[in-house]
Amino acid sequence: MESHTVVGGEGTELRVDAAGPPDAPTILLVHGYSQSRLCWYEQFDGTLAEEFRLLAPDLRGHGDSGKPAGSERYRDPELWAADLRAVIDELATDDPVLVGWSYGGLVVSDYLAVEGSDDVAGAVLVGAITEKGTDAAAEIAGEEFAAMLDDLETRDAEASVDSLRRFLDICTAEPVSPREYHLMLGYNARCPPRVREALQARTGANADTLRELDVPALFVHGSADRIVRPRAARHHADLVPDGEVSIYDGVGHSPFLEDPERFDRELREFAKRVTGE
């Protein structure tokens, strides 16, 4: 695995992991709220990296990427799009398949809204949102997650860690191993509360972007997701001209972690189809 530093919007440095043959079709994996590129370790350790070039950035404000001051630097779709554009221009081998998990679905949607889909082979949204601060966004937010947002934004260190533990408890349907749990807790803590607050405070909708999407899209969701309601997948798929849905029974908010074999198989099949491999 390689590690790169890419300069995104307004000069923000982004840490990006890469794996797989340098001339293979590219899959760009975009993590969610408070998370890290490390959440994709099952995909990097699996067989996907034998057939595809995997790219996984830490989003601005997360992990080892820059954490610029000012909430406006986390609310502007142009900046999110510029970040992904920088990763694609510098590291992608061809038109990538964009994969957005949770809040990463909003980031991918921002990219499509700003940059279009001319250099995109397809999109996969996993337990994803595509807008914030709207009635539609509120309707698909899980009640437990919505109730803990104030706690996730606290500046009190002890209370912040406690809120992150409760957040992680609802990221999967069943508890993960202690090793995985503490890895997740560690990289979630790398995201400052001020960044989590800014992410949740932004507004914007991308329904029109999805309606005009001219590349295939796959919407993956766990039936037991407690952070983004499962009906979000069908709602999004109904908007796009060429959309399909894959529901994972008994799986929570993290299908790529909870059922990596199925997730990798379906992502491989989708990526081969849309890239012509």
XYZ file of N, CA and C in Angstrom:
831
model
N 0.837 -1.193 0.000
C 0.000 0.000 0.000
C 0.875 1.247 0.000
N 0.452 2.253 -0.764
C 1.176 3.520 -0.837
C 0.405 4.581 -0.059
N 1.127 5.594 0.390
C 0.489 6.731 1.034
C 0.962 7.998 0.336
N 0.020 8.873 -0.004
C 0.317 10.083 -0.748
C -0.270 11.287 -0.023
N 0.284 12.452 -0.316
C -0.293 13.715 0.116
C -0.667 14.516 -1.125
N -1.940 14.887 -1.200
C -2.478 15.620 -2.337
C -2.972 16.967 -1.821
N -2.777 18.018 -2.592
C -3.235 19.343 -2.193
C -4.609 19.602 -2.798
N -5.621 19.757 -1.923
C -6.995 19.975 -2.359
C -7.376 21.439 -2.351
N -8.670 21.688 -2.192
C -9.197 23.035 -2.237
C -8.573 23.955 -1.203
N -8.275 25.190 -1.622
C -7.663 26.208 -0.759
C -6.366 25.733 -0.118
N -5.679 24.808 -0.780
C -4.384 24.356 -0.290
C -4.423 23.347 0.828
N -5.585 22.783 1.127
C -5.694 21.789 2.202
C -5.007 20.488 1.796
N -4.100 20.010 2.627
C -3.406 18.761 2.343
C -4.272 17.571 2.727
N -4.342 16.608 1.823
C -5.168 15.421 2.005
C -4.282 14.185 1.976
N -4.401 13.347 2.997
C -3.685 12.073 3.010
C -4.519 11.030 2.268
N -3.866 10.321 1.361
C -4.565 9.348 0.520
C -3.792 8.041 0.519
N -4.463 6.932 0.823
C -3.877 5.609 0.664
C -4.245 5.071 -0.708
N -3.320 4.327 -1.307
C -3.545 3.726 -2.614
C -3.005 2.306 -2.606
N -3.694 1.432 -3.337
C -3.255 0.046 -3.461
C -3.764 -0.503 -4.774
N -3.124 -1.560 -5.248
C -3.567 -2.199 -6.474
C -2.706 -1.831 -7.663
N -2.877 -2.552 -8.779
C -2.072 -2.294 -9.975
C -2.218 -0.854 -10.454
N -1.122 -0.191 -10.791
C -1.195 1.224 -11.170
C -1.948 1.491 -12.463
N -2.156 0.471 -13.284
C -2.876 0.666 -14.541
C -4.281 0.050 -14.512
N -4.745 -0.382 -13.335
C -6.066 -0.998 -13.211
C -7.135 0.085 -13.062
N -8.402 -0.251 -13.350
C -9.489 0.718 -13.141
C -9.523 1.196 -11.690
N -9.886 2.451 -11.504
C -9.823 3.081 -10.190
C -11.162 3.048 -9.468
N -11.113 2.717 -8.183
C -12.248 2.861 -7.276
C -11.823 3.843 -6.188
N -12.554 4.945 -6.075
C -12.259 5.980 -5.085
C -13.235 5.852 -3.934
N -12.727 5.534 -2.742
C -13.527 5.235 -1.561
C -13.551 6.447 -0.631
N -14.741 6.991 -0.409
C -14.904 8.226 0.358
C -15.632 7.910 1.664
N -14.960 8.100 2.786
C -15.512 7.742 4.090
C -16.559 8.744 4.554
N -17.141 8.479 5.721
C -18.224 9.296 6.244
C -17.814 10.213 7.378
N -18.830 10.774 7.995
C -18.731 11.742 9.088
C -17.861 11.228 10.227
N -16.819 11.982 10.572
C -15.935 11.721 11.703
C -15.022 10.510 11.499
N -15.051 9.899 10.323
C -14.344 8.640 10.118
C -12.947 8.878 9.535
N -12.456 7.929 8.769
C -11.091 7.983 8.253
C -10.961 7.023 7.087
N -9.921 7.215 6.299
C -9.622 6.281 5.214
C -9.404 4.863 5.736
N -9.048 4.737 7.018
C -8.772 3.423 7.597
C -10.020 2.562 7.707
N -11.204 3.157 7.574
C -12.427 2.348 7.672
C -12.527 1.336 6.542
N -11.766 1.554 5.447
C -11.839 0.660 4.282
C -10.805 -0.461 4.354
N -10.322 -0.817 5.546
C -9.232 -1.783 5.625
C -9.622 -3.146 5.076
N -10.904 -3.538 5.200
C -11.321 -4.832 4.646
C -11.149 -4.850 3.129
N -11.443 -3.734 2.476
C -11.319 -3.670 1.027
C -9.843 -3.655 0.614
N -9.011 -2.923 1.346
C -7.590 -2.880 1.018
C -6.908 -4.219 1.275
N -7.398 -4.960 2.269
C -6.793 -6.253 2.600
C -7.370 -7.401 1.775
N -8.442 -7.149 1.026
C -9.113 -8.196 0.276
C -8.649 -8.287 -1.167
N -9.459 -8.977 -1.967
C -9.071 -9.251 -3.351
C -9.369 -8.100 -4.310
N -10.124 -7.108 -3.867
C -10.386 -5.968 -4.753
C -9.083 -5.318 -5.219
N -8.111 -5.260 -4.321
C -6.852 -4.606 -4.643
C -6.020 -5.405 -5.633
N -6.438 -6.627 -5.955
C -5.748 -7.401 -6.973
C -6.196 -6.997 -8.377
N -7.423 -6.439 -8.477
C -8.001 -6.144 -9.782
C -8.215 -4.663 -10.049
N -8.234 -3.847 -8.982
C -8.526 -2.428 -9.119
C -7.495 -1.598 -8.371
N -7.360 -0.351 -8.806
C -6.558 0.603 -8.056
C -7.486 1.273 -7.060
N -7.251 1.025 -5.790
C -8.079 1.578 -4.724
C -7.444 2.862 -4.202
N -8.242 3.908 -4.097
C -7.817 5.166 -3.508
C -8.748 5.496 -2.358
N -8.191 5.866 -1.216
C -9.000 6.215 -0.046
C -8.395 7.430 0.636
N -8.999 8.610 0.469
C -8.488 9.803 1.146
C -9.093 9.975 2.536
N -8.346 10.623 3.397
C -8.946 11.237 4.583
C -9.555 12.555 4.122
N -10.841 12.734 4.334
C -11.464 14.000 3.979
C -10.884 15.145 4.800
N -11.024 16.363 4.312
C -10.580 17.527 5.080
C -11.210 17.488 6.470
N -10.438 17.813 7.472
C -10.931 17.792 8.837
C -10.864 16.441 9.513
N -10.411 15.422 8.800
C -10.421 14.056 9.325
C -9.028 13.429 9.246
N -8.803 12.448 10.114
C -7.607 11.628 10.039
C -6.328 12.437 9.946
N -5.502 12.099 8.954
C -4.212 12.754 8.767
C -4.272 13.905 7.773
N -5.456 14.260 7.306
C -5.591 15.403 6.401
C -5.631 16.710 7.179
N -5.448 17.811 6.442
C -5.490 19.121 7.067
C -6.844 19.427 7.666
N -6.831 20.236 8.703
C -8.054 20.587 9.425
C -8.161 22.109 9.501
N -8.448 22.748 8.366
C -8.444 24.217 8.357
C -9.479 24.806 9.302
N -9.149 25.974 9.827
C -10.071 26.688 10.708
C -11.174 27.330 9.890
N -12.324 27.532 10.541
C -13.435 28.209 9.881
C -14.480 27.223 9.380
N -15.690 27.323 9.921
C -16.743 26.374 9.543
C -17.094 26.457 8.070
N -16.854 27.618 7.437
C -17.203 27.765 6.024
C -16.384 26.832 5.136
N -15.257 26.368 5.634
C -14.413 25.474 4.835
C -14.917 24.030 4.842
N -16.018 23.804 5.539
C -16.642 22.477 5.553
C -18.082 22.533 5.035
N -18.482 23.685 4.550
C -19.867 23.860 4.112
C -19.995 24.144 2.622
N -18.875 24.325 1.935
C -18.885 24.762 0.546
C -18.737 23.566 -0.399
N -19.756 23.257 -1.201
C -19.634 22.143 -2.143
C -18.449 22.277 -3.093
N -18.077 23.500 -3.416
C -16.947 23.718 -4.313
C -15.650 23.181 -3.710
N -15.487 23.323 -2.397
C -14.274 22.831 -1.755
C -14.251 21.307 -1.696
N -15.398 20.696 -1.370
C -15.450 19.237 -1.361
C -15.153 18.692 -2.757
N -15.724 19.336 -3.769
C -15.477 18.902 -5.142
C -14.008 19.087 -5.513
N -13.411 20.203 -5.099
C -12.003 20.453 -5.404
C -11.101 19.400 -4.761
N -11.458 18.956 -3.565
C -10.664 17.917 -2.902
C -10.677 16.621 -3.702
N -11.867 16.170 -4.089
C -11.943 14.928 -4.865
C -11.287 15.101 -6.223
N -11.466 16.271 -6.832
C -10.829 16.539 -8.121
C -9.318 16.399 -8.010
N -8.729 16.913 -6.945
C -7.284 16.820 -6.765
C -6.836 15.366 -6.649
N -7.573 14.565 -5.896
C -7.227 13.148 -5.751
C -7.323 12.437 -7.098
N -8.398 12.696 -7.836
C -8.589 12.044 -9.134
C -7.495 12.464 -10.110
N -7.237 13.762 -10.198
C -6.250 14.244 -11.167
C -4.857 13.695 -10.890
N -4.505 13.572 -9.633
C -3.143 13.170 -9.302
C -2.947 11.660 -9.239
N -3.993 10.912 -8.822
C -3.761 9.504 -8.509
C -4.612 8.508 -9.296
N -5.730 8.925 -9.860
C -6.583 7.977 -10.571
C -5.961 7.596 -11.911
N -6.142 6.358 -12.306
C -5.592 5.881 -13.566
C -6.534 6.148 -14.732
N -7.821 6.322 -14.440
C -8.822 6.534 -15.487
C -10.066 7.095 -14.818
N -11.205 7.066 -15.520
C -12.449 7.529 -14.917
C -12.819 6.608 -13.756
N -12.869 7.111 -12.529
C -13.066 6.236 -11.370
C -14.533 5.906 -11.106
N -14.721 4.839 -10.367
C -15.993 4.566 -9.708
C -15.926 5.269 -8.354
N -16.872 6.156 -8.094
C -16.902 6.884 -6.828
C -17.768 6.136 -5.830
N -17.231 5.852 -4.659
C -17.955 5.157 -3.592
C -18.032 6.088 -2.391
N -19.241 6.452 -1.991
C -19.421 7.343 -0.857
C -20.221 6.696 0.249
N -19.628 6.621 1.432
C -20.310 6.034 2.593
C -20.867 7.142 3.468
N -22.160 7.074 3.804
C -22.788 7.970 4.752
C -22.606 9.420 4.312
N -21.913 10.251 5.100
C -21.663 11.638 4.698
C -20.832 11.696 3.419
N -20.081 10.649 3.152
C -19.330 10.577 1.904
C -20.231 10.596 0.687
N -21.494 10.156 0.849
C -22.444 10.265 -0.250
C -22.748 11.707 -0.599
N -22.767 12.572 0.420
C -22.963 13.997 0.180
C -21.745 14.582 -0.523
N -20.552 14.168 -0.127
C -19.331 14.660 -0.764
C -19.281 14.229 -2.231
N -19.610 12.970 -2.505
C -19.662 12.499 -3.884
C -20.708 13.271 -4.680
N -21.858 13.525 -4.079
C -22.908 14.297 -4.753
C -22.448 15.725 -5.021
N -21.715 16.315 -4.076
C -21.151 17.642 -4.299
C -20.223 17.632 -5.512
N -19.389 16.604 -5.613
C -18.477 16.510 -6.749
C -19.260 16.433 -8.055
N -20.290 15.593 -8.100
C -21.086 15.443 -9.319
C -21.809 16.737 -9.672
N -22.268 17.471 -8.641
C -22.972 18.730 -8.877
C -22.042 19.789 -9.461
N -20.813 19.817 -8.969
C -19.864 20.858 -9.390
C -19.112 20.462 -10.651
N -18.627 19.231 -10.699
C -17.750 18.799 -11.780
C -18.458 18.014 -12.876
N -19.667 17.510 -12.579
C -20.348 16.665 -13.550
C -19.807 15.245 -13.529
N -20.227 14.455 -14.484
C -19.861 13.035 -14.489
C -19.037 12.634 -15.704
N -18.481 13.599 -16.436
C -17.733 13.266 -17.650
C -16.532 12.375 -17.365
N -15.954 12.516 -16.177
C -14.778 11.704 -15.855
C -15.088 10.683 -14.763
N -16.337 10.260 -14.675
C -16.774 9.288 -13.668
C -17.394 8.089 -14.373
N -16.986 6.876 -13.974
C -17.540 5.669 -14.591
C -18.860 5.254 -13.953
N -19.019 5.502 -12.669
C -20.229 5.122 -11.952
C -20.133 5.576 -10.514
N -21.240 5.455 -9.782
C -21.282 5.888 -8.387
C -21.942 4.815 -7.535
N -21.372 4.590 -6.363
C -21.932 3.659 -5.383
C -22.096 4.427 -4.078
N -23.324 4.541 -3.596
C -23.590 5.238 -2.343
C -24.012 4.213 -1.295
N -23.334 4.237 -0.156
C -23.468 3.202 0.869
C -24.007 3.828 2.150
N -25.225 3.439 2.557
C -25.815 4.032 3.755
C -25.742 5.539 3.693
N -26.028 6.102 2.532
C -25.607 7.466 2.230
C -26.700 8.510 2.384
N -26.221 9.736 2.612
C -27.039 10.918 2.489
C -26.533 11.691 1.273
N -27.399 12.554 0.717
C -26.984 13.396 -0.406
C -27.346 14.857 -0.170
N -27.922 15.173 0.979
C -28.259 16.553 1.299
C -28.274 16.749 2.809
N -28.222 18.023 3.210
C -28.266 18.381 4.623
C -29.133 19.616 4.808
N -29.748 19.716 5.996
C -30.511 20.908 6.343
C -31.821 21.057 5.611
N -32.360 19.965 5.096
C -33.639 19.987 4.389
C -34.621 19.051 5.075
N -35.898 19.170 4.734
C -36.897 18.255 5.278
C -36.601 16.819 4.852
N -36.186 16.650 3.602
C -35.877 15.307 3.116
C -34.712 14.693 3.889
N -33.721 15.512 4.218
C -32.580 15.015 4.995
C -33.022 14.593 6.386
N -33.893 15.370 7.005
C -34.369 15.054 8.349
C -35.176 13.758 8.362
N -35.901 13.499 7.289
C -36.761 12.316 7.231
C -35.984 11.013 7.184
N -34.765 11.039 6.702
C -34.000 9.792 6.609
C -32.953 9.660 7.719
N -32.850 10.649 8.595
C -31.888 10.564 9.697
C -32.418 9.659 10.796
N -31.608 8.736 11.251
C -32.010 7.860 12.344
C -32.210 8.639 13.638
N -33.223 8.273 14.397
C -33.555 9.022 15.615
C -32.420 8.988 16.635
N -31.808 7.824 16.823
C -30.733 7.720 17.815
C -29.554 8.605 17.450
N -29.207 8.603 16.178
C -28.085 9.429 15.745
C -28.415 10.911 15.892
N -29.591 11.313 15.460
C -29.979 12.723 15.556
C -29.961 13.202 17.002
N -30.317 12.314 17.926
C -30.397 12.698 19.338
C -29.031 12.910 19.975
N -27.977 12.380 19.360
C -26.660 12.496 19.988
C -25.773 13.558 19.345
N -26.290 14.330 18.401
C -25.449 15.285 17.689
C -24.841 16.335 18.613
N -25.631 16.853 19.547
C -25.083 17.851 20.469
C -23.906 17.287 21.257
N -24.024 16.040 21.691
C -22.942 15.417 22.447
C -21.703 15.210 21.582
N -21.887 14.887 20.306
C -20.757 14.677 19.403
C -20.005 15.975 19.112
N -20.645 17.095 19.384
C -20.023 18.389 19.104
C -19.448 19.056 20.353
N -19.550 18.400 21.507
C -19.040 18.995 22.743
C -17.528 19.128 22.700
N -17.017 20.188 23.369
C -15.571 20.390 23.464
C -14.998 19.749 24.715
N -15.821 19.158 25.555
C -15.349 18.469 26.748
C -14.769 17.116 26.324
N -13.490 16.888 26.607
C -12.792 15.717 26.088
C -13.437 14.410 26.551
N -13.728 14.287 27.831
C -14.298 13.043 28.355
C -15.680 12.793 27.770
N -16.508 13.834 27.719
C -17.846 13.689 27.157
C -17.785 13.392 25.666
N -16.790 13.955 24.971
C -16.648 13.714 23.541
C -16.342 12.248 23.253
N -15.413 11.691 24.005
C -15.070 10.275 23.808
C -16.274 9.391 24.113
N -17.009 9.719 25.167
C -18.202 8.942 25.500
C -19.221 9.003 24.372
N -19.404 10.159 23.768
C -20.364 10.283 22.675
C -19.899 9.501 21.445
N -18.592 9.496 21.200
C -18.071 8.722 20.071
C -18.281 7.233 20.295
N -18.148 6.780 21.532
C -18.403 5.359 21.834
C -19.852 5.010 21.533
N -20.777 5.882 21.916
C -22.188 5.619 21.646
C -22.491 5.686 20.147
N -21.810 6.575 19.452
C -21.949 6.672 18.003
C -21.489 5.385 17.331
N -20.330 4.880 17.728
C -19.808 3.655 17.138
C -20.699 2.456 17.446
N -21.348 2.486 18.597
C -22.238 1.380 18.955
C -23.387 1.211 17.964
N -23.780 2.287 17.285
C -24.882 2.174 16.332
C -24.397 2.213 14.872
N -23.083 2.156 14.677
C -22.555 2.093 13.313
C -22.633 0.689 12.730
N -22.792 -0.311 13.583
C -22.930 -1.693 13.128
C -24.096 -2.345 13.870
N -24.676 -3.360 13.227
C -25.813 -4.039 13.854
C -25.365 -4.890 15.036
N -24.196 -5.492 14.917
C -23.618 -6.309 15.987
C -22.283 -5.711 16.412
N -21.895 -5.891 17.664
C -20.614 -5.332 18.117
C -19.443 -5.898 17.314
N -18.479 -5.059 17.035
C -17.249 -5.515 16.397
C -16.275 -5.957 17.485
N -15.157 -6.530 17.077
C -14.173 -6.995 18.060
C -13.577 -5.802 18.800
N -13.071 -6.026 20.010
C -12.432 -4.926 20.747
C -11.313 -4.259 19.955
N -10.551 -5.021 19.200
C -9.465 -4.443 18.394
C -10.031 -3.484 17.355
N -11.054 -3.920 16.635
C -11.664 -3.055 15.628
C -12.303 -1.832 16.272
N -12.960 -2.072 17.393
C -13.677 -0.990 18.066
C -12.726 0.136 18.476
N -11.593 -0.226 19.044
C -10.670 0.803 19.516
C -9.912 1.450 18.364
N -9.706 0.729 17.285
C -9.179 1.360 16.080
C -10.159 2.432 15.588
N -11.432 2.074 15.515
C -12.454 3.016 15.066
C -12.544 4.214 16.009
N -12.498 3.952 17.308
C -12.576 5.036 18.279
C -11.398 6.000 18.107
N -10.230 5.442 17.848
C -9.051 6.277 17.684
C -9.151 7.207 16.499
N -9.549 6.681 15.333
C -9.575 7.583 14.180
C -10.794 8.491 14.187
N -11.865 8.122 14.847
C -12.978 9.060 15.001
C -12.586 10.234 15.885
N -11.753 9.966 16.894
C -11.317 11.036 17.787
C -10.388 12.023 17.103
N -9.806 11.639 15.948
C -8.942 12.552 15.209
C -9.732 13.684 14.550
N -11.029 13.524 14.440
C -11.871 14.568 13.843
C -12.311 15.528 14.953
N -11.880 16.781 14.920
C -12.215 17.709 16.011
C -13.720 17.971 16.097
N -14.235 18.171 17.305
C -15.656 18.490 17.453
C -16.102 19.678 16.609
N -15.229 20.679 16.431
C -15.617 21.837 15.619
C -15.880 21.431 14.170
N -15.150 20.420 13.695
C -15.382 19.924 12.334
C -16.699 19.164 12.273
N -16.946 18.307 13.265
C -18.225 17.577 13.287
C -19.393 18.556 13.325
N -19.255 19.639 14.084
C -20.314 20.645 14.158
C -20.526 21.303 12.800
N -19.458 21.662 12.127
C -19.570 22.322 10.823
C -20.188 21.395 9.786
N -19.829 20.121 9.822
C -20.394 19.162 8.872
C -21.905 19.062 9.017
N -22.382 19.059 10.243
C -23.808 18.912 10.477
C -24.579 20.211 10.242
N -23.890 21.343 10.306
C -24.571 22.631 10.179
C -24.754 23.078 8.739
N -24.090 22.426 7.805
C -24.193 22.868 6.416
C -25.566 22.540 5.840
N -25.912 23.209 4.770
C -27.169 22.962 4.071
C -26.878 22.733 2.594
N -27.812 22.086 1.934
C -27.661 21.864 0.497
C -28.377 20.599 0.072
N -28.874 20.607 -1.151
C -29.610 19.461 -1.696
C -29.045 19.105 -3.057
N -29.091 17.827 -3.386
C -28.553 17.351 -4.654
C -29.543 16.491 -5.439
N -30.831 16.654 -5.166
C -31.823 15.859 -5.876
C -31.751 16.091 -7.381
N -31.588 17.331 -7.792
C -31.506 17.620 -9.229
C -30.263 16.992 -9.842
N -29.176 16.962 -9.088
C -27.956 16.318 -9.574
C -28.195 14.837 -9.830
N -28.896 14.176 -8.915
C -29.186 12.754 -9.100
C -30.129 12.538 -10.281
N -31.093 13.411 -10.442
C -32.038 13.264 -11.567
C -31.330 13.367 -12.914
N -30.255 14.132 -12.954
C -29.537 14.348 -14.207
C -28.322 13.432 -14.358
N -28.124 12.522 -13.419
C -26.947 11.668 -13.446
C -26.985 10.749 -14.666
N -25.938 10.755 -15.447
C -25.917 9.983 -16.687
C -24.926 8.828 -16.645
N -24.567 8.383 -15.433
C -23.776 7.168 -15.270
C -24.528 6.244 -14.313
N -24.260 4.942 -14.374
C -24.956 4.013 -13.482
C -24.651 4.286 -12.016
N -25.625 3.962 -11.169
C -25.460 4.161 -9.726
C -26.022 2.965 -8.976
N -25.330 2.583 -7.911
C -25.750 1.500 -7.036
C -25.903 2.062 -5.631
N -27.038 1.750 -4.991
C -27.312 2.243 -3.646
C -27.368 1.054 -2.694
N -26.405 0.987 -1.806
C -26.237 -0.120 -0.861
C -26.684 0.352 0.516
N -27.468 -0.479 1.204
C -27.941 -0.073 2.526
C -28.209 -1.306 3.384
N -27.913 -1.190 4.663
C -28.246 -2.242 5.610
C -29.669 -2.070 6.125
N -30.396 -3.161 6.231
C -31.790 -3.077 6.690
C -31.886 -2.662 8.151
N -30.787 -2.826 8.913
C -30.781 -2.481 10.334
C -30.002 -1.199 10.605
N -29.860 -0.357 9.594
C -29.132 0.903 9.737
C -29.876 1.827 10.693
N -29.171 2.291 11.746
C -29.783 3.178 12.745
C -29.292 4.620 12.614
N -28.471 4.878 11.621
C -27.961 6.234 11.411
C -28.643 6.900 10.221
N -28.742 6.188 9.113
C -29.495 6.656 7.946
C -30.561 5.610 7.651
N -31.803 6.024 7.657
C -32.896 5.066 7.481
C -32.775 4.329 6.145
N -33.057 3.016 6.132
C -32.889 2.228 4.911
C -33.693 2.737 3.716
N -34.812 3.417 3.964
C -35.601 3.891 2.825
C -34.849 4.931 1.990
N -33.747 5.450 2.516
C -32.950 6.405 1.750
C -32.450 5.793 0.443
N -32.105 4.509 0.463
C -31.567 3.873 -0.735
C -32.584 3.886 -1.871
N -33.814 3.510 -1.590
C -34.851 3.499 -2.624
C -35.182 4.917 -3.066
N -35.227 5.843 -2.122
C -35.487 7.244 -2.469
C -34.456 7.746 -3.468
N -33.189 7.487 -3.206
C -32.136 7.938 -4.105
C -32.197 7.217 -5.445
N -32.411 5.911 -5.411
C -32.454 5.144 -6.655
C -33.603 5.578 -7.552
N -34.712 5.984 -6.958
C -35.849 6.441 -7.755
C -35.562 7.759 -8.452
N -34.578 8.511 -7.953
C -34.253 9.789 -8.579
C -33.397 9.630 -9.825
N -32.502 8.656 -9.834
C -31.518 8.577 -10.910
C -32.068 7.759 -12.079
N -31.655 8.073 -13.301
C -32.146 7.331 -14.466
C -31.724 5.867 -14.481
N -30.507 5.568 -13.997
C -29.993 4.195 -14.031
C -29.490 3.831 -12.643
N -30.452 3.541 -11.740
C -30.086 3.241 -10.368
C -30.606 1.893 -9.925
N -29.831 1.212 -9.097
C -30.252 -0.061 -8.528
C -29.972 -0.060 -7.035
N -30.672 -0.945 -6.336
C -30.588 -0.985 -4.873
C -30.149 -2.376 -4.431
N -29.286 -2.426 -3.414
C -28.900 -3.678 -2.786
C -29.065 -3.515 -1.279
N -29.997 -4.271 -0.700
C -30.268 -4.198 0.732
C -29.639 -5.403 1.424
N -28.919 -5.142 2.510
C -28.278 -6.187 3.285
C -29.120 -6.459 4.535
N -29.791 -7.591 4.554
C -30.658 -7.929 5.683
C -29.844 -8.120 6.958
N -30.309 -7.485 8.030
C -29.666 -7.641 9.323
C -28.356 -6.898 9.489
N -27.989 -6.113 8.504
C -26.738 -5.364 8.543
C -27.037 -3.914 8.890
N -26.101 -3.287 9.598
C -26.304 -1.906 10.029
C -25.770 -0.883 9.050
N -25.114 0.135 9.582
C -24.694 1.288 8.794
C -23.408 1.042 8.002
N -22.748 -0.095 8.207
C -21.410 -0.310 7.633
C -21.345 -1.624 6.849
N -22.059 -1.760 5.752
C -22.065 -3.031 5.007
C -20.681 -3.497 4.577
N -19.799 -2.586 4.219
C -18.448 -2.936 3.754
C -17.606 -3.545 4.861
N -17.978 -3.287 6.121
C -17.284 -3.841 7.281
C -18.027 -5.053 7.832
N -19.349 -5.002 7.828
C -20.148 -6.068 8.427
C -20.286 -7.286 7.515
N -20.303 -7.075 6.207
C -20.372 -8.173 5.247
C -19.439 -7.859 4.083
N -18.112 -7.844 4.341
C -17.173 -7.420 3.312
C -17.135 -8.326 2.086
N -17.398 -9.614 2.263
C -17.355 -10.511 1.108
C -18.447 -10.142 0.101
N -19.660 -9.947 0.581
C -20.729 -9.562 -0.328
C -20.478 -8.170 -0.896
N -20.048 -7.247 -0.045
C -19.823 -5.882 -0.511
C -18.757 -5.866 -1.603
N -17.648 -6.546 -1.381
C -16.580 -6.559 -2.378
C -17.042 -7.232 -3.662
N -17.812 -8.304 -3.540
C -18.302 -8.995 -4.741
C -19.199 -8.085 -5.566
N -20.133 -7.398 -4.901
C -21.055 -6.535 -5.634
C -20.341 -5.309 -6.196
N -19.395 -4.762 -5.445
C -18.640 -3.624 -5.947
C -17.785 -4.046 -7.139
N -17.173 -5.222 -7.061
C -16.373 -5.723 -8.181
C -17.235 -5.872 -9.429
N -18.408 -6.486 -9.285
C -19.283 -6.699 -10.435
C -19.733 -5.367 -11.033
N -20.088 -4.433 -10.173
C -20.518 -3.118 -10.650
C -19.378 -2.405 -11.360
N -18.211 -2.398 -10.746
C -17.069 -1.685 -11.322
C -16.650 -2.291 -12.659
N -16.674 -3.604 -12.773
C -16.337 -4.229 -14.051
C -17.338 -3.847 -15.134
N -18.587 -3.800 -14.749
C -19.626 -3.466 -15.734
C -19.500 -2.030 -16.229
N -19.281 -1.095 -15.322
C -19.287 0.312 -15.726
C -17.955 0.757 -16.341
N -16.875 0.022 -16.046
C -15.580 0.374 -16.631
C -15.278 -0.433 -17.880
N -16.125 -1.425 -18.179
C -15.911 -2.234 -19.368
C -14.819 -3.260 -19.236
N -14.458 -3.584 -18.008
C -13.400 -4.580 -17.797
C -13.953 -5.996 -17.853
